Amino acid sequence: HQELTINVANAQNSLIIACIGYSGPASYSLSNRTNGGDVRITLGQQYWDLSLIPTASCSLTVLSDIPTEQSGLDRMQGRFACPMLPPGGSGKPTHTVKIADGTFDVLMIVES
């Protein structure tokens, strides 16, 4: 299976998008139960994670995945949406979050 993992992070915050079965630019339904799909957002001690509800899903659309001049490095652009990301983490009362129109434009390391 081809796997797509986008992992953007700094010391306190991160965004992870994962999909098993990636086959190039297309639209994908991310579901942990179906394709290991996951979206996880971390802000400090708090996080929101699609995998906390096995029946939840998000959408991922990869608009382009183009090799750059540097071997093993692609530029990928796309968008994602999650109607509901459940909270986890810090133990503080929190709420679900909705991502209506997330976008990304990243350089991807291509590994075989």
Short mmCIF file of the N, C-alpha and C atoms (twelve columns), coordinates in Angstrom:
data_MODEL
# 
_entry.id   MODEL 
# 
loop_
_atom_site.group_PDB 
_atom_site.id 
_atom_site.type_symbol 
_atom_site.label_atom_id 
_atom_site.label_alt_id 
_atom_site.label_comp_id 
_atom_site.label_asym_id 
_atom_site.label_seq_id 
_atom_site.Cartn_x 
_atom_site.Cartn_y 
_atom_site.Cartn_z 
_atom_site.pdbx_PDB_model_num 
ATOM 1   N N  . HIS A 1   0.839   -1.188 0.000  1 
ATOM 2   C CA . HIS A 1   0.000   0.000  0.000  1 
ATOM 3   C C  . HIS A 1   0.876   1.240  0.000  1 
ATOM 4   N N  . GLN A 2   0.475   2.232  -0.772 1 
ATOM 5   C CA . GLN A 2   1.181   3.501  -0.698 1 
ATOM 6   C C  . GLN A 2   0.562   4.304  0.426  1 
ATOM 7   N N  . GLU A 3   1.418   4.941  1.207  1 
ATOM 8   C CA . GLU A 3   0.944   5.725  2.332  1 
ATOM 9   C C  . GLU A 3   1.339   7.181  2.134  1 
ATOM 10  N N  . LEU A 4   0.393   8.060  2.440  1 
ATOM 11  C CA . LEU A 4   0.642   9.494  2.437  1 
ATOM 12  C C  . LEU A 4   0.578   9.951  3.885  1 
ATOM 13  N N  . THR A 5   1.630   10.605 4.336  1 
ATOM 14  C CA . THR A 5   1.632   11.189 5.679  1 
ATOM 15  C C  . THR A 5   2.158   12.606 5.579  1 
ATOM 16  N N  . ILE A 6   1.337   13.540 5.995  1 
ATOM 17  C CA . ILE A 6   1.751   14.941 6.100  1 
ATOM 18  C C  . ILE A 6   1.912   15.207 7.589  1 
ATOM 19  N N  . ASN A 7   3.094   15.634 7.999  1 
ATOM 20  C CA . ASN A 7   3.378   15.895 9.397  1 
ATOM 21  C C  . ASN A 7   4.092   17.237 9.480  1 
ATOM 22  N N  . VAL A 8   3.360   18.254 9.887  1 
ATOM 23  C CA . VAL A 8   3.913   19.603 10.027 1 
ATOM 24  C C  . VAL A 8   3.893   19.926 11.520 1 
ATOM 25  N N  . ALA A 9   5.066   20.260 12.074 1 
ATOM 26  C CA . ALA A 9   5.114   20.446 13.523 1 
ATOM 27  C C  . ALA A 9   6.158   21.469 13.919 1 
ATOM 28  N N  . ASN A 10  5.908   22.092 15.069 1 
ATOM 29  C CA . ASN A 10  6.941   22.847 15.760 1 
ATOM 30  C C  . ASN A 10  6.972   22.315 17.192 1 
ATOM 31  N N  . ALA A 11  7.584   23.007 18.117 1 
ATOM 32  C CA . ALA A 11  7.770   22.477 19.469 1 
ATOM 33  C C  . ALA A 11  6.450   22.182 20.191 1 
ATOM 34  N N  . GLN A 12  5.399   22.940 19.939 1 
ATOM 35  C CA . GLN A 12  4.156   22.807 20.703 1 
ATOM 36  C C  . GLN A 12  2.937   22.400 19.874 1 
ATOM 37  N N  . ASN A 13  2.980   22.597 18.566 1 
ATOM 38  C CA . ASN A 13  1.801   22.413 17.731 1 
ATOM 39  C C  . ASN A 13  2.112   21.507 16.549 1 
ATOM 40  N N  . SER A 14  1.079   20.784 16.091 1 
ATOM 41  C CA . SER A 14  1.311   19.932 14.932 1 
ATOM 42  C C  . SER A 14  0.008   19.652 14.183 1 
ATOM 43  N N  . LEU A 15  0.175   19.264 12.939 1 
ATOM 44  C CA . LEU A 15  -0.913  18.783 12.089 1 
ATOM 45  C C  . LEU A 15  -0.410  17.510 11.425 1 
ATOM 46  N N  . ILE A 16  -1.164  16.427 11.567 1 
ATOM 47  C CA . ILE A 16  -0.828  15.170 10.912 1 
ATOM 48  C C  . ILE A 16  -2.039  14.733 10.098 1 
ATOM 49  N N  . ILE A 17  -1.801  14.411 8.839  1 
ATOM 50  C CA . ILE A 17  -2.825  13.845 7.965  1 
ATOM 51  C C  . ILE A 17  -2.242  12.553 7.412  1 
ATOM 52  N N  . ALA A 18  -2.987  11.449 7.517  1 
ATOM 53  C CA . ALA A 18  -2.486  10.153 7.056  1 
ATOM 54  C C  . ALA A 18  -3.542  9.434  6.231  1 
ATOM 55  N N  . CYS A 19  -3.074  8.707  5.205  1 
ATOM 56  C CA . CYS A 19  -3.968  7.933  4.353  1 
ATOM 57  C C  . CYS A 19  -3.197  6.750  3.776  1 
ATOM 58  N N  . ILE A 20  -3.668  5.546  4.031  1 
ATOM 59  C CA . ILE A 20  -3.093  4.359  3.406  1 
ATOM 60  C C  . ILE A 20  -3.894  4.094  2.136  1 
ATOM 61  N N  . GLY A 21  -3.194  3.840  1.044  1 
ATOM 62  C CA . GLY A 21  -3.854  3.623  -0.234 1 
ATOM 63  C C  . GLY A 21  -3.784  4.838  -1.146 1 
ATOM 64  N N  . TYR A 22  -2.884  5.760  -0.820 1 
ATOM 65  C CA . TYR A 22  -2.707  6.949  -1.656 1 
ATOM 66  C C  . TYR A 22  -2.203  6.529  -3.026 1 
ATOM 67  N N  . SER A 23  -2.847  7.045  -4.077 1 
ATOM 68  C CA . SER A 23  -2.457  6.678  -5.445 1 
ATOM 69  C C  . SER A 23  -2.266  7.885  -6.351 1 
ATOM 70  N N  . GLY A 24  -2.094  9.063  -5.764 1 
ATOM 71  C CA . GLY A 24  -1.888  10.262 -6.556 1 
ATOM 72  C C  . GLY A 24  -3.021  11.248 -6.367 1 
ATOM 73  N N  . PRO A 25  -2.958  12.381 -7.073 1 
ATOM 74  C CA . PRO A 25  -3.986  13.401 -6.923 1 
ATOM 75  C C  . PRO A 25  -5.387  12.828 -7.156 1 
ATOM 76  N N  . ALA A 26  -6.247  13.040 -6.170 1 
ATOM 77  C CA . ALA A 26  -7.625  12.552 -6.196 1 
ATOM 78  C C  . ALA A 26  -8.282  12.980 -4.888 1 
ATOM 79  N N  . SER A 27  -9.529  12.609 -4.736 1 
ATOM 80  C CA . SER A 27  -10.246 12.845 -3.483 1 
ATOM 81  C C  . SER A 27  -10.304 11.544 -2.695 1 
ATOM 82  N N  . TYR A 28  -10.085 11.647 -1.384 1 
ATOM 83  C CA . TYR A 28  -10.067 10.493 -0.502 1 
ATOM 84  C C  . TYR A 28  -10.958 10.774 0.700  1 
ATOM 85  N N  . SER A 29  -11.622 9.741  1.179  1 
ATOM 86  C CA . SER A 29  -12.348 9.819  2.438  1 
ATOM 87  C C  . SER A 29  -11.451 9.174  3.485  1 
ATOM 88  N N  . LEU A 30  -11.048 9.936  4.482  1 
ATOM 89  C CA . LEU A 30  -10.158 9.429  5.523  1 
ATOM 90  C C  . LEU A 30  -10.986 8.824  6.639  1 
ATOM 91  N N  . SER A 31  -10.786 7.554  6.874  1 
ATOM 92  C CA . SER A 31  -11.499 6.843  7.928  1 
ATOM 93  C C  . SER A 31  -10.547 5.836  8.543  1 
ATOM 94  N N  . ASN A 32  -10.353 5.929  9.835  1 
ATOM 95  C CA . ASN A 32  -9.424  5.024  10.502 1 
ATOM 96  C C  . ASN A 32  -9.813  3.576  10.278 1 
ATOM 97  N N  . ARG A 33  -11.098 3.323  10.272 1 
ATOM 98  C CA . ARG A 33  -11.577 1.958  10.120 1 
ATOM 99  C C  . ARG A 33  -11.354 1.433  8.690  1 
ATOM 100 N N  . THR A 34  -11.439 2.306  7.685  1 
ATOM 101 C CA . THR A 34  -11.350 1.878  6.291  1 
ATOM 102 C C  . THR A 34  -9.935  1.877  5.742  1 
ATOM 103 N N  . ASN A 35  -9.206  2.990  5.891  1 
ATOM 104 C CA . ASN A 35  -7.897  3.103  5.247  1 
ATOM 105 C C  . ASN A 35  -6.818  3.662  6.175  1 
ATOM 106 N N  . GLY A 36  -7.020  3.524  7.461  1 
ATOM 107 C CA . GLY A 36  -6.029  4.050  8.391  1 
ATOM 108 C C  . GLY A 36  -5.968  5.560  8.355  1 
ATOM 109 N N  . GLY A 37  -6.954  6.181  7.732  1 
ATOM 110 C CA . GLY A 37  -6.963  7.636  7.595  1 
ATOM 111 C C  . GLY A 37  -7.045  8.327  8.935  1 
ATOM 112 N N  . ASP A 38  -6.301  9.402  9.063  1 
ATOM 113 C CA . ASP A 38  -6.325  10.139 10.320 1 
ATOM 114 C C  . ASP A 38  -6.006  11.599 10.069 1 
ATOM 115 N N  . VAL A 39  -6.606  12.445 10.888 1 
ATOM 116 C CA . VAL A 39  -6.258  13.859 10.977 1 
ATOM 117 C C  . VAL A 39  -6.120  14.134 12.462 1 
ATOM 118 N N  . ARG A 40  -4.987  14.694 12.834 1 
ATOM 119 C CA . ARG A 40  -4.737  15.019 14.239 1 
ATOM 120 C C  . ARG A 40  -4.122  16.407 14.312 1 
ATOM 121 N N  . ILE A 41  -4.705  17.237 15.155 1 
ATOM 122 C CA . ILE A 41  -4.205  18.596 15.389 1 
ATOM 123 C C  . ILE A 41  -3.825  18.697 16.860 1 
ATOM 124 N N  . THR A 42  -2.617  19.163 17.138 1 
ATOM 125 C CA . THR A 42  -2.154  19.335 18.508 1 
ATOM 126 C C  . THR A 42  -1.811  20.802 18.728 1 
ATOM 127 N N  . LEU A 43  -2.355  21.358 19.803 1 
ATOM 128 C CA . LEU A 43  -2.034  22.720 20.234 1 
ATOM 129 C C  . LEU A 43  -1.629  22.634 21.697 1 
ATOM 130 N N  . GLY A 44  -0.340  22.668 21.951 1 
ATOM 131 C CA . GLY A 44  0.151   22.521 23.319 1 
ATOM 132 C C  . GLY A 44  -0.192  21.144 23.859 1 
ATOM 133 N N  . GLN A 45  -0.870  21.101 25.013 1 
ATOM 134 C CA . GLN A 45  -1.247  19.836 25.645 1 
ATOM 135 C C  . GLN A 45  -2.555  19.263 25.098 1 
ATOM 136 N N  . GLN A 46  -3.295  20.048 24.351 1 
ATOM 137 C CA . GLN A 46  -4.596  19.612 23.842 1 
ATOM 138 C C  . GLN A 46  -4.461  19.086 22.411 1 
ATOM 139 N N  . TYR A 47  -5.245  18.060 22.074 1 
ATOM 140 C CA . TYR A 47  -5.265  17.590 20.698 1 
ATOM 141 C C  . TYR A 47  -6.673  17.187 20.296 1 
ATOM 142 N N  . TRP A 48  -6.882  17.134 19.004 1 
ATOM 143 C CA . TRP A 48  -8.126  16.676 18.394 1 
ATOM 144 C C  . TRP A 48  -7.731  15.618 17.392 1 
ATOM 145 N N  . ASP A 49  -8.388  14.443 17.442 1 
ATOM 146 C CA . ASP A 49  -7.906  13.303 16.674 1 
ATOM 147 C C  . ASP A 49  -9.086  12.528 16.083 1 
ATOM 148 N N  . LEU A 50  -9.106  12.425 14.759 1 
ATOM 149 C CA . LEU A 50  -10.156 11.696 14.058 1 
ATOM 150 C C  . LEU A 50  -10.264 10.256 14.543 1 
ATOM 151 N N  . SER A 51  -9.144  9.623  14.863 1 
ATOM 152 C CA . SER A 51  -9.150  8.202  15.223 1 
ATOM 153 C C  . SER A 51  -9.846  7.914  16.553 1 
ATOM 154 N N  . LEU A 52  -10.187 8.941  17.330 1 
ATOM 155 C CA . LEU A 52  -10.867 8.723  18.608 1 
ATOM 156 C C  . LEU A 52  -12.305 8.248  18.419 1 
ATOM 157 N N  . ILE A 53  -12.883 8.477  17.249 1 
ATOM 158 C CA . ILE A 53  -14.219 7.963  16.920 1 
ATOM 159 C C  . ILE A 53  -14.073 7.120  15.659 1 
ATOM 160 N N  . PRO A 54  -14.097 5.790  15.778 1 
ATOM 161 C CA . PRO A 54  -13.822 4.909  14.634 1 
ATOM 162 C C  . PRO A 54  -14.737 5.134  13.422 1 
ATOM 163 N N  . THR A 55  -15.942 5.625  13.632 1 
ATOM 164 C CA . THR A 55  -16.865 5.813  12.510 1 
ATOM 165 C C  . THR A 55  -16.780 7.205  11.888 1 
ATOM 166 N N  . ALA A 56  -15.987 8.099  12.453 1 
ATOM 167 C CA . ALA A 56  -15.863 9.461  11.918 1 
ATOM 168 C C  . ALA A 56  -14.984 9.455  10.669 1 
ATOM 169 N N  . SER A 57  -15.148 10.482 9.840  1 
ATOM 170 C CA . SER A 57  -14.312 10.584 8.636  1 
ATOM 171 C C  . SER A 57  -14.055 12.045 8.297  1 
ATOM 172 N N  . CYS A 58  -13.018 12.264 7.521  1 
ATOM 173 C CA . CYS A 58  -12.661 13.568 6.976  1 
ATOM 174 C C  . CYS A 58  -12.453 13.389 5.480  1 
ATOM 175 N N  . SER A 59  -12.465 14.487 4.749  1 
ATOM 176 C CA . SER A 59  -12.177 14.406 3.317  1 
ATOM 177 C C  . SER A 59  -10.812 15.022 3.036  1 
ATOM 178 N N  . LEU A 60  -10.109 14.434 2.081  1 
ATOM 179 C CA . LEU A 60  -8.796  14.912 1.642  1 
ATOM 180 C C  . LEU A 60  -8.822  14.980 0.125  1 
ATOM 181 N N  . THR A 61  -8.453  16.110 -0.424 1 
ATOM 182 C CA . THR A 61  -8.322  16.254 -1.872 1 
ATOM 183 C C  . THR A 61  -6.910  16.700 -2.172 1 
ATOM 184 N N  . VAL A 62  -6.162  15.848 -2.868 1 
ATOM 185 C CA . VAL A 62  -4.819  16.210 -3.316 1 
ATOM 186 C C  . VAL A 62  -4.979  16.771 -4.722 1 
ATOM 187 N N  . LEU A 63  -4.704  18.060 -4.869 1 
ATOM 188 C CA . LEU A 63  -4.875  18.742 -6.153 1 
ATOM 189 C C  . LEU A 63  -3.690  18.512 -7.078 1 
ATOM 190 N N  . SER A 64  -2.485  18.459 -6.495 1 
ATOM 191 C CA . SER A 64  -1.293  18.222 -7.309 1 
ATOM 192 C C  . SER A 64  -0.211  17.565 -6.463 1 
ATOM 193 N N  . ASP A 65  0.587   16.756 -7.127 1 
ATOM 194 C CA . ASP A 65  1.727   16.072 -6.510 1 
ATOM 195 C C  . ASP A 65  2.794   16.019 -7.609 1 
ATOM 196 N N  . ILE A 66  3.664   17.035 -7.631 1 
ATOM 197 C CA . ILE A 66  4.575   17.240 -8.753 1 
ATOM 198 C C  . ILE A 66  6.025   17.136 -8.283 1 
ATOM 199 N N  . PRO A 67  6.826   16.298 -8.944 1 
ATOM 200 C CA . PRO A 67  8.248   16.224 -8.594 1 
ATOM 201 C C  . PRO A 67  8.928   17.585 -8.785 1 
ATOM 202 N N  . THR A 68  9.849   17.896 -7.889 1 
ATOM 203 C CA . THR A 68  10.638  19.118 -8.027 1 
ATOM 204 C C  . THR A 68  11.936  18.767 -8.753 1 
ATOM 205 N N  . GLU A 69  12.787  19.738 -8.912 1 
ATOM 206 C CA . GLU A 69  14.087  19.498 -9.557 1 
ATOM 207 C C  . GLU A 69  15.003  18.648 -8.679 1 
ATOM 208 N N  . GLN A 70  14.705  18.595 -7.385 1 
ATOM 209 C CA . GLN A 70  15.508  17.797 -6.458 1 
ATOM 210 C C  . GLN A 70  14.916  16.397 -6.362 1 
ATOM 211 N N  . SER A 71  15.704  15.396 -6.650 1 
ATOM 212 C CA . SER A 71  15.257  14.009 -6.628 1 
ATOM 213 C C  . SER A 71  14.705  13.629 -5.251 1 
ATOM 214 N N  . GLY A 72  13.544  12.957 -5.243 1 
ATOM 215 C CA . GLY A 72  12.942  12.507 -3.993 1 
ATOM 216 C C  . GLY A 72  12.140  13.550 -3.263 1 
ATOM 217 N N  . LEU A 73  11.879  14.684 -3.898 1 
ATOM 218 C CA . LEU A 73  11.136  15.769 -3.265 1 
ATOM 219 C C  . LEU A 73  10.025  16.224 -4.209 1 
ATOM 220 N N  . ASP A 74  8.781   16.130 -3.743 1 
ATOM 221 C CA . ASP A 74  7.619   16.568 -4.520 1 
ATOM 222 C C  . ASP A 74  6.967   17.763 -3.849 1 
ATOM 223 N N  . ARG A 75  6.300   18.593 -4.648 1 
ATOM 224 C CA . ARG A 75  5.465   19.660 -4.113 1 
ATOM 225 C C  . ARG A 75  4.024   19.174 -4.188 1 
ATOM 226 N N  . MET A 76  3.335   19.187 -3.057 1 
ATOM 227 C CA . MET A 76  1.969   18.711 -2.977 1 
ATOM 228 C C  . MET A 76  1.056   19.836 -2.491 1 
ATOM 229 N N  . GLN A 77  -0.055  19.980 -3.177 1 
ATOM 230 C CA . GLN A 77  -1.050  20.979 -2.799 1 
ATOM 231 C C  . GLN A 77  -2.399  20.286 -2.677 1 
ATOM 232 N N  . GLY A 78  -3.197  20.746 -1.732 1 
ATOM 233 C CA . GLY A 78  -4.517  20.162 -1.577 1 
ATOM 234 C C  . GLY A 78  -5.318  20.828 -0.485 1 
ATOM 235 N N  . ARG A 79  -6.405  20.146 -0.132 1 
ATOM 236 C CA . ARG A 79  -7.289  20.671 0.906  1 
ATOM 237 C C  . ARG A 79  -7.884  19.498 1.683  1 
ATOM 238 N N  . PHE A 80  -8.404  19.814 2.864  1 
ATOM 239 C CA . PHE A 80  -9.045  18.806 3.687  1 
ATOM 240 C C  . PHE A 80  -10.149 19.441 4.509  1 
ATOM 241 N N  . ALA A 81  -11.092 18.619 4.922  1 
ATOM 242 C CA . ALA A 81  -12.210 19.088 5.744  1 
ATOM 243 C C  . ALA A 81  -12.600 17.965 6.703  1 
ATOM 244 N N  . CYS A 82  -12.957 18.370 7.907  1 
ATOM 245 C CA . CYS A 82  -13.401 17.422 8.928  1 
ATOM 246 C C  . CYS A 82  -14.651 17.990 9.596  1 
ATOM 247 N N  . PRO A 83  -15.787 17.317 9.436  1 
ATOM 248 C CA . PRO A 83  -17.001 17.830 10.074 1 
ATOM 249 C C  . PRO A 83  -16.927 17.803 11.593 1 
ATOM 250 N N  . MET A 84  -16.104 16.862 12.141 1 
ATOM 251 C CA . MET A 84  -15.992 16.768 13.591 1 
ATOM 252 C C  . MET A 84  -14.691 16.066 13.967 1 
ATOM 253 N N  . LEU A 85  -13.842 16.778 14.688 1 
ATOM 254 C CA . LEU A 85  -12.654 16.166 15.283 1 
ATOM 255 C C  . LEU A 85  -12.871 16.133 16.791 1 
ATOM 256 N N  . PRO A 86  -12.866 14.927 17.402 1 
ATOM 257 C CA . PRO A 86  -13.087 14.841 18.835 1 
ATOM 258 C C  . PRO A 86  -11.840 15.216 19.634 1 
ATOM 259 N N  . PRO A 87  -12.047 15.782 20.822 1 
ATOM 260 C CA . PRO A 87  -10.915 16.203 21.657 1 
ATOM 261 C C  . PRO A 87  -10.319 15.052 22.441 1 
ATOM 262 N N  . GLY A 88  -9.050  15.199 22.755 1 
ATOM 263 C CA . GLY A 88  -8.340  14.280 23.630 1 
ATOM 264 C C  . GLY A 88  -7.300  15.082 24.374 1 
ATOM 265 N N  . GLY A 89  -6.535  14.415 25.225 1 
ATOM 266 C CA . GLY A 89  -5.395  15.106 25.806 1 
ATOM 267 C C  . GLY A 89  -5.546  15.599 27.201 1 
ATOM 268 N N  . SER A 90  -5.424  16.879 27.370 1 
ATOM 269 C CA . SER A 90  -5.117  17.518 28.644 1 
ATOM 270 C C  . SER A 90  -6.072  17.225 29.789 1 
ATOM 271 N N  . GLY A 91  -7.206  16.607 29.543 1 
ATOM 272 C CA . GLY A 91  -8.148  16.337 30.614 1 
ATOM 273 C C  . GLY A 91  -9.040  17.523 30.939 1 
ATOM 274 N N  . LYS A 92  -8.792  18.644 30.314 1 
ATOM 275 C CA . LYS A 92  -9.644  19.808 30.507 1 
ATOM 276 C C  . LYS A 92  -10.899 19.627 29.661 1 
ATOM 277 N N  . PRO A 93  -12.045 20.115 30.117 1 
ATOM 278 C CA . PRO A 93  -13.243 20.035 29.280 1 
ATOM 279 C C  . PRO A 93  -13.008 20.811 27.986 1 
ATOM 280 N N  . THR A 94  -13.207 20.140 26.871 1 
ATOM 281 C CA . THR A 94  -13.018 20.785 25.575 1 
ATOM 282 C C  . THR A 94  -14.176 20.406 24.669 1 
ATOM 283 N N  . HIS A 95  -14.158 20.909 23.483 1 
ATOM 284 C CA . HIS A 95  -15.224 20.661 22.520 1 
ATOM 285 C C  . HIS A 95  -14.640 20.113 21.221 1 
ATOM 286 N N  . THR A 96  -15.495 19.502 20.436 1 
ATOM 287 C CA . THR A 96  -15.054 19.056 19.121 1 
ATOM 288 C C  . THR A 96  -14.768 20.278 18.263 1 
ATOM 289 N N  . VAL A 97  -13.978 20.108 17.223 1 
ATOM 290 C CA . VAL A 97  -13.725 21.187 16.278 1 
ATOM 291 C C  . VAL A 97  -14.127 20.737 14.882 1 
ATOM 292 N N  . LYS A 98  -14.485 21.702 14.064 1 
ATOM 293 C CA . LYS A 98  -14.855 21.461 12.671 1 
ATOM 294 C C  . LYS A 98  -13.867 22.223 11.793 1 
ATOM 295 N N  . ILE A 99  -13.324 21.533 10.800 1 
ATOM 296 C CA . ILE A 99  -12.461 22.189 9.825  1 
ATOM 297 C C  . ILE A 99  -13.229 22.185 8.514  1 
ATOM 298 N N  . ALA A 100 -13.629 23.361 8.066  1 
ATOM 299 C CA . ALA A 100 -14.451 23.457 6.861  1 
ATOM 300 C C  . ALA A 100 -13.603 23.506 5.595  1 
ATOM 301 N N  . ASP A 101 -12.453 24.150 5.655  1 
ATOM 302 C CA . ASP A 101 -11.662 24.339 4.437  1 
ATOM 303 C C  . ASP A 101 -10.185 24.483 4.771  1 
ATOM 304 N N  . GLY A 102 -9.560  23.391 5.204  1 
ATOM 305 C CA . GLY A 102 -8.120  23.397 5.459  1 
ATOM 306 C C  . GLY A 102 -7.371  23.257 4.147  1 
ATOM 307 N N  . THR A 103 -6.250  23.941 4.011  1 
ATOM 308 C CA . THR A 103 -5.443  23.840 2.793  1 
ATOM 309 C C  . THR A 103 -3.991  23.563 3.160  1 
ATOM 310 N N  . PHE A 104 -3.253  22.991 2.199  1 
ATOM 311 C CA . PHE A 104 -1.834  22.771 2.404  1 
ATOM 312 C C  . PHE A 104 -1.091  22.923 1.086  1 
ATOM 313 N N  . ASP A 105 0.138   23.333 1.197  1 
ATOM 314 C CA . ASP A 105 1.072   23.483 0.081  1 
ATOM 315 C C  . ASP A 105 2.438   23.157 0.685  1 
ATOM 316 N N  . VAL A 106 2.874   21.906 0.520  1 
ATOM 317 C CA . VAL A 106 4.062   21.418 1.216  1 
ATOM 318 C C  . VAL A 106 5.024   20.732 0.265  1 
ATOM 319 N N  . LEU A 107 6.286   20.656 0.694  1 
ATOM 320 C CA . LEU A 107 7.275   19.828 0.009  1 
ATOM 321 C C  . LEU A 107 7.271   18.479 0.718  1 
ATOM 322 N N  . MET A 108 7.173   17.411 -0.064 1 
ATOM 323 C CA . MET A 108 7.059   16.056 0.476  1 
ATOM 324 C C  . MET A 108 8.311   15.256 0.130  1 
ATOM 325 N N  . ILE A 109 8.816   14.533 1.107  1 
ATOM 326 C CA . ILE A 109 9.897   13.581 0.843  1 
ATOM 327 C C  . ILE A 109 9.249   12.291 0.329  1 
ATOM 328 N N  . VAL A 110 9.686   11.848 -0.829 1 
ATOM 329 C CA . VAL A 110 9.144   10.641 -1.439 1 
ATOM 330 C C  . VAL A 110 10.049  9.478  -1.082 1 
ATOM 331 N N  . GLU A 111 9.486   8.476  -0.397 1 
ATOM 332 C CA . GLU A 111 10.257  7.306  0.013  1 
ATOM 333 C C  . GLU A 111 9.642   6.059  -0.606 1 
ATOM 334 N N  . SER A 112 10.468  5.096  -0.939 1 
ATOM 335 C CA . SER A 112 9.968   3.848  -1.505 1 
ATOM 336 C C  . SER A 112 10.016  2.750  -0.484 1 
# 
